[in-house]
Amino acid sequence: MAAPDATAAAVFTLQGNLFISAQIERIFAQKAREQSDKSYGLAKGENLKNKIATAYNICVAEWRDFKAQMERTDLSAEERAASVERFAVRLFQNGLGYNEPSAVGSITLADSTDPDTQLVYPVKYVIYQTSAQAKGMEKLPLVVVPPVTDNNERSDLDTKLTSCAVIDVETQRAAGEKKRSPTGLLQRLLNVAADYKWGFAFNGYALAA
């Protein structure tokens, strides 16, 4: 199965000013800089179009397996959450070409306004990825949550959850808001941690970066 032709507008929803639509469309059309076979470090005999098709087929296969799991009616909430996490790991590693997401459980950092206070960010995974652009190792936080509604929409990632609250280590209570959205949790971490430049929020049906 070959990857279907599509425009960026049919696949992505752009929010904020980090990327502009024309830039994304150029990437989709493979007219941006550093999109040659050499840019991707492909071995002799490989070409980018075939690699994209293979990655697409892997993503589709992983999605179908995940979808079948989520359509089961005998799974508990914990089992559904575990299915989302398995899908996240397989999708990023096997389909999207990242290193295997490392399970970290959470990330603990000193409060930016009070260094004596330790805060726990419930970010379960970090992807450690070598980047030529970053000239070293990048750490990409990956917030993984189960879908909130039966609609499984992108808006689920903006729904505030108690499971995404930042916790004060000493008091074991929420630091600030008692509920945060997955995207809100990710943004707060990126705002206070210089080691993390960007990351992902994922619920199995939608991906925000």
Coordinates of C-alpha atoms in Angstrom, one line a residue, residues 81-172:
A81 CA -4.7 3.3 28.9
A82 CA -2.0 0.6 28.5
S83 CA -3.1 0.1 24.9
V84 CA -2.6 3.8 24.2
E85 CA 0.9 3.7 25.6
R86 CA 1.8 0.6 23.6
F87 CA 0.6 2.3 20.5
A88 CA 2.5 5.5 21.2
V89 CA 5.8 3.6 21.7
R90 CA 5.3 1.5 18.5
L91 CA 4.1 4.4 16.4
F92 CA 7.0 6.7 17.3
Q93 CA 9.6 4.0 17.0
N94 CA 8.5 1.8 14.2
G95 CA 6.4 4.2 12.1
L96 CA 7.8 7.7 12.7
G97 CA 11.4 6.7 12.9
Y98 CA 12.2 8.1 16.4
N99 CA 14.3 6.2 19.0
E100 CA 12.2 4.1 21.3
P101 CA 10.4 6.3 23.8
S102 CA 11.9 5.7 27.3
A103 CA 9.4 5.2 30.1
V104 CA 10.4 7.7 32.8
G105 CA 7.2 7.7 34.8
S106 CA 7.4 11.4 35.5
I107 CA 9.8 14.4 35.4
T108 CA 10.8 16.2 38.6
L109 CA 12.2 19.7 38.5
A110 CA 12.8 22.6 40.9
D111 CA 10.1 25.2 40.9
S112 CA 11.2 28.1 38.7
T113 CA 10.1 30.6 41.4
D114 CA 11.2 28.6 44.4
P115 CA 14.2 26.4 43.9
D116 CA 13.6 24.6 47.2
T117 CA 10.3 23.3 45.9
Q118 CA 10.3 20.2 43.8
L119 CA 7.5 19.7 41.3
V120 CA 6.5 16.5 39.5
Y121 CA 5.4 16.7 35.9
P122 CA 3.4 13.5 35.0
V123 CA 5.1 13.1 31.7
K124 CA 5.5 9.3 31.2
Y125 CA 7.9 9.1 28.3
V126 CA 10.9 10.9 26.9
I127 CA 12.4 10.4 23.5
Y128 CA 16.2 10.8 23.4
Q129 CA 17.0 11.7 19.8
T130 CA 20.3 12.7 18.3
S131 CA 19.9 15.8 16.1
A132 CA 22.4 17.3 13.7
Q133 CA 20.5 20.6 13.9
A134 CA 20.6 20.6 17.7
K135 CA 24.3 19.5 17.6
G136 CA 23.8 16.7 20.1
M137 CA 21.1 14.9 22.0
E138 CA 17.5 16.2 22.1
K139 CA 15.1 15.2 24.9
L140 CA 11.5 15.2 23.6
P141 CA 8.8 14.8 26.3
L142 CA 5.9 12.7 25.3
V143 CA 2.6 13.2 27.2
V144 CA 0.4 10.1 26.7
V145 CA -3.2 10.0 27.9
P146 CA -6.2 7.8 27.1
P147 CA -8.9 9.5 25.0
V148 CA -11.4 11.5 27.1
T149 CA -14.5 11.2 25.0
D150 CA -16.0 8.7 22.6
N151 CA -15.5 11.1 19.8
N152 CA -11.7 10.8 20.1
E153 CA -11.2 14.3 18.8
R154 CA -8.2 16.6 18.8
S155 CA -10.0 18.7 21.4
D156 CA -9.5 15.8 23.9
L157 CA -5.9 17.0 24.2
D158 CA -7.1 20.4 25.4
T159 CA -9.5 18.9 28.0
K160 CA -8.2 19.5 31.6
L161 CA -7.5 16.3 33.6
T162 CA -6.5 15.7 37.2
S163 CA -4.0 13.2 35.9
C164 CA -2.1 16.0 34.2
A165 CA -1.8 18.2 37.2
V166 CA 1.7 19.2 38.3
I167 CA 2.3 17.9 41.9
D168 CA 4.3 19.5 44.7
V169 CA 6.6 16.7 46.1
E170 CA 6.4 17.9 49.7
T171 CA 2.6 18.5 50.0
Q172 CA 1.6 15.9 47.3

